[in-house]
mmCIF file of C-alpha atoms in Angstrom:
data_model
loop_
_atom_site.group_PDB
_atom_site.id
_atom_site.type_symbol
_atom_site.label_atom_id
_atom_site.label_comp_id
_atom_site.label_asym_id
_atom_site.label_seq_id
_atom_site.Cartn_x
_atom_site.Cartn_y
_atom_site.Cartn_z
ATOM 1 C CA MET A 1 -15.534 16.391 2.809
ATOM 2 C CA LYS A 2 -15.749 13.484 5.230
ATOM 3 C CA PHE A 3 -14.499 9.938 4.732
ATOM 4 C CA SER A 4 -16.217 7.082 6.558
ATOM 5 C CA GLY A 5 -15.420 4.108 4.340
ATOM 6 C CA THR A 6 -17.285 2.834 1.286
ATOM 7 C CA GLU A 7 -19.459 -0.106 0.357
ATOM 8 C CA SER A 8 -16.357 -2.012 -0.715
ATOM 9 C CA TYR A 9 -13.980 -0.865 2.047
ATOM 10 C CA VAL A 10 -14.505 -1.285 5.793
ATOM 11 C CA ALA A 11 -12.814 1.613 7.563
ATOM 12 C CA THR A 12 -12.496 1.466 11.343
ATOM 13 C CA GLU A 13 -13.446 4.582 13.288
ATOM 14 C CA ASP A 14 -9.845 5.511 14.106
ATOM 15 C CA LEU A 15 -8.826 5.176 10.438
ATOM 16 C CA ALA A 16 -11.673 7.431 9.289
ATOM 17 C CA VAL A 17 -10.688 9.978 11.959
ATOM 18 C CA ALA A 18 -7.079 9.922 10.714
ATOM 19 C CA VAL A 19 -8.081 10.476 7.087
ATOM 20 C CA ASN A 20 -10.392 13.366 7.940
ATOM 21 C CA ALA A 21 -7.816 14.931 10.273
ATOM 22 C CA ALA A 22 -5.169 14.856 7.530
ATOM 23 C CA VAL A 23 -7.600 16.437 5.059
ATOM 24 C CA ALA A 24 -8.540 19.167 7.562
ATOM 25 C CA LEU A 25 -4.898 19.890 8.457
ATOM 26 C CA GLU A 26 -3.824 19.715 4.788
ATOM 27 C CA ARG A 27 -0.931 17.464 5.765
ATOM 28 C CA PRO A 28 0.176 14.199 4.169
ATOM 29 C CA LEU A 29 -1.340 11.115 5.793
ATOM 30 C CA LEU A 30 1.367 8.531 6.484
ATOM 31 C CA VAL A 31 -0.197 5.077 6.742
ATOM 32 C CA LYS A 32 1.813 2.142 8.090
ATOM 33 C CA GLY A 33 0.806 -1.465 8.662
ATOM 34 C CA GLU A 34 1.469 -5.046 7.682
ATOM 35 C CA PRO A 35 1.527 -5.799 3.940
ATOM 36 C CA GLY A 36 -1.958 -6.714 2.772
ATOM 37 C CA THR A 37 -3.911 -4.629 5.299
ATOM 38 C CA GLY A 38 -5.401 -2.307 2.671
ATOM 39 C CA LYS A 39 -3.083 0.706 2.774
ATOM 40 C CA THR A 40 -2.938 1.224 -0.980
ATOM 41 C CA GLU A 41 -6.623 0.428 -1.333
ATOM 42 C CA LEU A 42 -7.371 3.114 1.272
ATOM 43 C CA ALA A 43 -6.157 5.850 -1.095
ATOM 44 C CA LYS A 44 -8.355 4.500 -3.899
ATOM 45 C CA GLN A 45 -11.381 4.388 -1.621
ATOM 46 C CA VAL A 46 -10.743 7.915 -0.313
ATOM 47 C CA SER A 47 -10.641 9.043 -3.940
ATOM 48 C CA ALA A 48 -13.937 7.283 -4.670
ATOM 49 C CA SER A 49 -15.631 8.406 -1.445
ATOM 50 C CA LEU A 50 -14.705 12.076 -1.843
ATOM 51 C CA ASN A 51 -15.256 11.940 -5.617
ATOM 52 C CA LEU A 52 -11.739 13.187 -6.374
ATOM 53 C CA PRO A 53 -9.428 12.139 -9.233
ATOM 54 C CA MET A 54 -6.373 10.154 -8.210
ATOM 55 C CA VAL A 55 -2.686 10.317 -9.117
ATOM 56 C CA GLU A 56 -0.671 7.208 -8.193
ATOM 57 C CA TRP A 57 3.096 7.133 -7.674
ATOM 58 C CA HIS A 58 4.308 3.613 -6.909
ATOM 59 C CA ILE A 59 7.804 3.688 -5.451
ATOM 60 C CA LYS A 60 10.532 1.172 -6.322
ATOM 61 C CA SER A 61 14.031 0.690 -4.929
ATOM 62 C CA THR A 62 15.439 2.638 -7.902
ATOM 63 C CA THR A 63 12.957 5.531 -7.720
ATOM 64 C CA ARG A 64 14.444 8.997 -7.183
ATOM 65 C CA ALA A 65 12.568 11.926 -5.688
ATOM 66 C CA GLN A 66 13.322 14.055 -8.759
ATOM 67 C CA GLN A 67 11.249 11.664 -10.888
ATOM 68 C CA GLY A 68 8.163 12.706 -8.953
ATOM 69 C CA LEU A 69 8.744 16.318 -9.974
ATOM 70 C CA TYR A 70 10.014 16.095 -13.550
ATOM 71 C CA GLU A 71 12.767 14.633 -15.693
ATOM 72 C CA TYR A 72 14.803 16.436 -18.349
ATOM 73 C CA ASP A 73 15.627 14.225 -21.351
ATOM 74 C CA ALA A 74 18.955 15.717 -22.422
ATOM 75 C CA VAL A 75 19.860 12.667 -24.527
ATOM 76 C CA SER A 76 16.801 13.024 -26.756
ATOM 77 C CA ARG A 77 17.465 16.731 -27.169
ATOM 78 C CA LEU A 78 21.047 16.088 -28.197
ATOM 79 C CA ARG A 79 19.939 13.475 -30.724
ATOM 80 C CA ASP A 80 17.298 15.796 -32.166
ATOM 81 C CA SER A 81 19.803 18.637 -32.454
ATOM 82 C CA GLN A 82 22.097 16.377 -34.480
ATOM 83 C CA LEU A 83 19.172 15.568 -36.776
ATOM 84 C CA GLY A 84 18.216 19.222 -37.162
ATOM 85 C CA ASP A 85 14.844 18.812 -35.462
ATOM 86 C CA GLU A 86 13.225 22.189 -34.685
ATOM 87 C CA ARG A 87 11.828 20.807 -31.406
ATOM 88 C CA VAL A 88 15.219 21.473 -29.788
ATOM 89 C CA ASN A 89 14.453 25.205 -29.754
ATOM 90 C CA ASP A 90 11.951 24.704 -26.931
ATOM 91 C CA VAL A 91 13.361 22.902 -23.906
ATOM 92 C CA ARG A 92 9.810 22.180 -22.695
ATOM 93 C CA ASN A 93 9.574 19.478 -25.342
ATOM 94 C CA TYR A 94 12.067 17.465 -23.296
ATOM 95 C CA ILE A 95 10.551 17.941 -19.856
ATOM 96 C CA ARG A 96 8.604 14.914 -18.611
ATOM 97 C CA LYS A 97 6.139 15.793 -15.875
ATOM 98 C CA GLY A 98 6.249 13.637 -12.741
ATOM 99 C CA LYS A 99 3.358 12.560 -10.536
ATOM 100 C CA LEU A 100 3.677 15.549 -8.187
ATOM 101 C CA TRP A 101 3.604 17.932 -11.131
ATOM 102 C CA GLN A 102 0.459 16.206 -12.426
ATOM 103 C CA ALA A 103 -1.236 16.547 -9.039
ATOM 104 C CA PHE A 104 -0.122 20.169 -8.605
ATOM 105 C CA GLU A 105 -1.400 21.322 -11.997
ATOM 106 C CA ALA A 106 -4.793 19.623 -11.666
ATOM 107 C CA LYS A 107 -7.684 22.076 -11.905
ATOM 108 C CA GLY A 108 -9.337 20.784 -8.741
ATOM 109 C CA LYS A 109 -8.467 18.819 -5.624
ATOM 110 C CA THR A 110 -6.927 15.397 -6.193
ATOM 111 C CA VAL A 111 -5.768 12.425 -4.151
ATOM 112 C CA LEU A 112 -2.015 11.823 -4.524
ATOM 113 C CA LEU A 113 -0.840 8.360 -3.508
ATOM 114 C CA ILE A 114 2.870 7.860 -2.788
ATOM 115 C CA ASP A 115 2.905 4.100 -2.371
ATOM 116 C CA GLU A 116 5.501 2.159 -0.335
ATOM 117 C CA ILE A 117 7.850 5.053 0.308
ATOM 118 C CA ASP A 118 10.092 2.831 2.440
ATOM 119 C CA LYS A 119 11.225 0.928 -0.667
ATOM 120 C CA ALA A 120 13.324 3.867 -1.837
ATOM 121 C CA ASP A 121 16.671 5.134 -0.605
ATOM 122 C CA ILE A 122 16.745 6.575 2.930
ATOM 123 C CA GLU A 123 17.260 10.100 1.551
ATOM 124 C CA PHE A 124 14.152 9.886 -0.651
ATOM 125 C CA PRO A 125 11.699 11.311 1.957
ATOM 126 C CA ASN A 126 14.084 14.165 2.835
ATOM 127 C CA ASP A 127 14.361 15.100 -0.845
ATOM 128 C CA LEU A 128 10.606 15.761 -0.913
ATOM 129 C CA LEU A 129 10.335 17.751 2.323
ATOM 130 C CA GLN A 130 10.034 21.219 0.819
ATOM 131 C CA GLU A 131 7.903 20.154 -2.129
ATOM 132 C CA LEU A 132 5.295 18.454 0.056
ATOM 133 C CA ASP A 133 5.426 21.223 2.653
ATOM 134 C CA LYS A 134 5.184 24.252 0.364
ATOM 135 C CA MET A 135 3.418 22.424 -2.490
ATOM 136 C CA GLU A 136 5.746 23.953 -5.079
ATOM 137 C CA PHE A 137 9.049 23.296 -6.848
ATOM 138 C CA HIS A 138 11.364 25.017 -9.320
ATOM 139 C CA VAL A 139 12.078 23.799 -12.851
ATOM 140 C CA TYR A 140 15.673 24.861 -13.482
ATOM 141 C CA GLU A 141 15.661 24.202 -17.238
ATOM 142 C CA THR A 142 12.747 26.579 -17.897
ATOM 143 C CA GLY A 143 13.053 28.912 -14.892
ATOM 144 C CA GLU A 144 9.418 28.408 -13.915
ATOM 145 C CA THR A 145 7.965 27.555 -10.516
ATOM 146 C CA VAL A 146 5.214 24.963 -10.377
ATOM 147 C CA ARG A 147 2.715 25.623 -7.577
ATOM 148 C CA ALA A 148 -0.292 23.560 -6.567
ATOM 149 C CA GLN A 149 -3.491 25.406 -7.428
ATOM 150 C CA THR A 150 -5.278 23.340 -4.776
ATOM 151 C CA ARG A 151 -3.457 21.262 -2.170
ATOM 152 C CA PRO A 152 -3.991 17.579 -2.983
ATOM 153 C CA VAL A 153 -4.934 14.995 -0.380
ATOM 154 C CA VAL A 154 -1.578 13.210 -0.013
ATOM 155 C CA ILE A 155 -1.608 9.614 1.242
ATOM 156 C CA ILE A 156 1.775 7.959 1.802
ATOM 157 C CA THR A 157 2.036 4.252 2.575
ATOM 158 C CA SER A 158 4.854 2.335 4.243
ATOM 159 C CA ASN A 159 5.331 -1.330 5.121
ATOM 160 C CA ASN A 160 7.647 -0.270 7.945
ATOM 161 C CA GLU A 161 10.649 -1.953 6.315
ATOM 162 C CA LYS A 162 12.788 1.138 6.887
ATOM 163 C CA GLU A 163 12.771 3.982 9.415
ATOM 164 C CA LEU A 164 11.711 7.331 7.979
ATOM 165 C CA PRO A 165 13.515 10.593 8.894
ATOM 166 C CA ASP A 166 12.157 12.609 11.822
ATOM 167 C CA ALA A 167 11.932 15.782 9.735
ATOM 168 C CA PHE A 168 9.671 13.950 7.295
ATOM 169 C CA LEU A 169 7.529 12.390 10.033
ATOM 170 C CA ARG A 170 7.032 15.795 11.645
ATOM 171 C CA ARG A 171 5.251 17.019 8.510
ATOM 172 C CA CYS A 172 2.833 14.076 8.341
ATOM 173 C CA PHE A 173 -0.286 12.947 10.156
ATOM 174 C CA PHE A 174 0.438 9.349 11.163
ATOM 175 C CA HIS A 175 -1.811 6.316 11.399
ATOM 176 C CA TYR A 176 -0.947 2.652 11.934
ATOM 177 C CA ILE A 177 -3.505 0.198 10.556
ATOM 178 C CA ARG A 178 -3.759 -2.507 13.184
ATOM 179 C CA PHE A 179 -4.575 -5.990 12.015
ATOM 180 C CA PRO A 180 -8.382 -6.436 12.079
ATOM 181 C CA ASP A 181 -9.925 -8.275 15.008
ATOM 182 C CA MET A 182 -12.379 -11.108 14.402
ATOM 183 C CA ASP A 183 -15.486 -8.882 14.299
ATOM 184 C CA THR A 184 -13.921 -6.408 11.873
ATOM 185 C CA MET A 185 -12.658 -9.261 9.711
ATOM 186 C CA ARG A 186 -16.194 -10.651 9.504
ATOM 187 C CA LYS A 187 -17.359 -7.293 8.127
ATOM 188 C CA ILE A 188 -14.507 -7.250 5.606
ATOM 189 C CA VAL A 189 -15.324 -10.785 4.475
ATOM 190 C CA GLU A 190 -19.011 -9.882 4.117
ATOM 191 C CA VAL A 191 -18.052 -7.094 1.705
ATOM 192 C CA HIS A 192 -15.996 -9.428 -0.501
ATOM 193 C CA HIS A 193 -17.883 -12.714 -0.028
ATOM 194 C CA PRO A 194 -21.460 -11.835 0.938
ATOM 195 C CA GLY A 195 -23.691 -14.600 2.208
ATOM 196 C CA LEU A 196 -20.901 -16.936 3.314
ATOM 197 C CA LYS A 197 -22.252 -19.747 5.481
ATOM 198 C CA PRO A 198 -21.757 -18.787 9.150
ATOM 199 C CA ALA A 199 -20.343 -22.192 10.123
ATOM 200 C CA LEU A 200 -17.750 -22.100 7.330
ATOM 201 C CA LEU A 201 -16.811 -18.494 8.101
ATOM 202 C CA THR A 202 -16.397 -19.200 11.816
ATOM 203 C CA ALA A 203 -14.316 -22.317 11.188
ATOM 204 C CA ALA A 204 -12.129 -20.585 8.596
ATOM 205 C CA LEU A 205 -11.500 -17.438 10.634
ATOM 206 C CA THR A 206 -10.821 -19.431 13.810
ATOM 207 C CA GLN A 207 -8.238 -21.475 11.943
ATOM 208 C CA PHE A 208 -6.806 -18.347 10.316
ATOM 209 C CA TYR A 209 -6.274 -16.507 13.623
ATOM 210 C CA GLU A 210 -4.821 -19.632 15.240
ATOM 211 C CA LEU A 211 -2.362 -19.818 12.353
ATOM 212 C CA ARG A 212 -1.374 -16.153 12.796
ATOM 213 C CA GLU A 213 -0.654 -16.763 16.470
ATOM 214 C CA MET A 214 1.558 -19.772 15.738
ATOM 215 C CA LYS A 215 4.966 -19.287 17.371
ATOM 216 C CA GLY A 216 7.867 -19.412 14.947
ATOM 217 C CA LEU A 217 5.833 -18.379 11.916
ATOM 218 C CA LYS A 218 8.064 -16.334 9.617
ATOM 219 C CA LYS A 219 5.331 -14.564 7.642
ATOM 220 C CA LYS A 220 1.882 -14.149 9.116
ATOM 221 C CA PRO A 221 -0.923 -14.318 6.520
ATOM 222 C CA SER A 222 -2.622 -10.988 5.827
ATOM 223 C CA THR A 223 -6.149 -9.775 5.150
ATOM 224 C CA SER A 224 -5.750 -10.096 1.390
ATOM 225 C CA GLU A 225 -4.512 -13.672 1.818
ATOM 226 C CA VAL A 226 -7.433 -14.798 3.966
ATOM 227 C CA LEU A 227 -9.801 -13.338 1.363
ATOM 228 C CA ASP A 228 -8.026 -15.344 -1.358
ATOM 229 C CA TRP A 229 -8.211 -18.446 0.838
ATOM 230 C CA LEU A 230 -11.943 -18.047 1.404
ATOM 231 C CA LYS A 231 -12.429 -17.600 -2.339
ATOM 232 C CA LEU A 232 -10.681 -20.937 -2.913
ATOM 233 C CA LEU A 233 -12.745 -22.638 -0.200
ATOM 234 C CA LEU A 234 -15.897 -21.459 -1.947
ATOM 235 C CA ALA A 235 -14.601 -22.539 -5.362
ATOM 236 C CA GLU A 236 -13.867 -26.038 -3.982
ATOM 237 C CA ASP A 237 -17.264 -26.086 -2.209
ATOM 238 C CA LEU A 238 -15.660 -27.039 1.100
ATOM 239 C CA SER A 239 -17.631 -27.082 4.333
ATOM 240 C CA ALA A 240 -16.703 -26.313 7.925
ATOM 241 C CA GLU A 241 -16.276 -30.046 8.508
ATOM 242 C CA ASP A 242 -13.764 -30.239 5.638
ATOM 243 C CA LEU A 243 -11.530 -27.708 7.411
ATOM 244 C CA ARG A 244 -11.101 -29.861 10.495
ATOM 245 C CA ARG A 245 -7.481 -30.774 11.121
ATOM 246 C CA ASP A 246 -5.924 -33.548 13.163
ATOM 247 C CA GLY A 247 -2.413 -34.192 14.372
ATOM 248 C CA ALA A 248 -1.532 -36.171 11.235
ATOM 249 C CA ASN A 249 -2.516 -33.320 8.964
ATOM 250 C CA ALA A 250 -1.614 -30.016 10.588
ATOM 251 C CA LEU A 251 -1.512 -28.024 7.353
ATOM 252 C CA PRO A 252 -4.692 -26.060 6.543
ATOM 253 C CA LYS A 253 -6.643 -26.956 3.422
ATOM 254 C CA LEU A 254 -5.284 -25.130 0.363
ATOM 255 C CA HIS A 255 -2.508 -23.763 2.571
ATOM 256 C CA GLY A 256 -0.652 -22.246 -0.392
ATOM 257 C CA ALA A 257 -2.973 -19.230 -0.155
ATOM 258 C CA LEU A 258 -1.901 -18.587 3.442
ATOM 259 C CA LEU A 259 1.667 -19.869 3.866
ATOM 260 C CA LYS A 260 4.093 -18.221 1.471
ATOM 261 C CA ASN A 261 7.490 -19.729 2.286
ATOM 262 C CA GLU A 262 8.943 -23.185 2.834
ATOM 263 C CA GLN A 263 10.003 -22.500 6.435
ATOM 264 C CA ASP A 264 6.403 -22.007 7.543
ATOM 265 C CA VAL A 265 5.224 -25.111 5.663
ATOM 266 C CA GLN A 266 8.018 -27.125 7.291
ATOM 267 C CA LEU A 267 6.970 -25.778 10.693
ATOM 268 C CA PHE A 268 3.525 -27.337 10.281
ATOM 269 C CA GLU A 269 5.015 -30.562 8.930
ATOM 270 C CA ARG A 270 7.213 -30.829 12.035
ATOM 271 C CA LEU A 271 4.177 -30.265 14.258
ATOM 272 C CA ALA A 272 2.327 -33.040 12.435
ATOM 273 C CA PHE A 273 5.324 -35.364 12.815
ATOM 274 C CA MET A 274 5.566 -34.661 16.548
ATOM 275 C CA ALA A 275 1.827 -35.215 16.932
ATOM 276 C CA ARG A 276 2.054 -38.615 15.220
ATOM 277 C CA ARG A 277 4.933 -39.629 17.481
ATOM 278 C CA GLY A 278 2.909 -38.628 20.526
ATOM 279 C CA GLN A 279 0.015 -40.836 19.418
ATOM 280 C CA ARG A 280 2.174 -43.978 19.287
#
């Protein structure tokens, strides 16, 4: 099985090499990068490219590692016992299978996505060390051991908001998705907005990369945001000439798709104000 991207996902050569190396080594692939660079989408495209079913586990700040294995609903069992329900005789009726259990018991190979692992508590990755390494875990309530019939392709994403433990990193194959250069971005745009007028695309991407390089910008716009912006430009039927800016109007057209906080908007407003003063 070899991954090289899909019709709807442009994978750079180093990213494809990382995916295939992780599959060959049977180690989790840890993918880091800016938000909006396609980390989550990568797992979906690997699933589609290799024709494998996918199990998704989206991590929140309150997520515990145990939830990925299973959860025992003792409260429901107690309530049922008070009501005389015969289901209480089998503890398995109160075991809720987690995403790892679902991936482990699959009949064939699957893609397991553990999305945004850095959102959880710092101990979260350590709590999954053995399970991801040995591909098995013990269910204490039933005494059984759940083992993966076939090792899943594990893809773990991180926005780099929190450092991950060394012991966890040692068990992963690591890849950092660098922000696309202009040529790669053109290919990405062609996938999502085929046939875009070259003059409009050049003007928009030039303005987009200039914006990303602006000093003092709190949040740089991402790949997903430039795609949204281009979609709006097309919907408004704007041309390359319409995107031209002057000192009195430093903000890009439809800037709400690119600038996502008031500090960055104010930065451009200050630049426009200074430009107007300089023209007097």
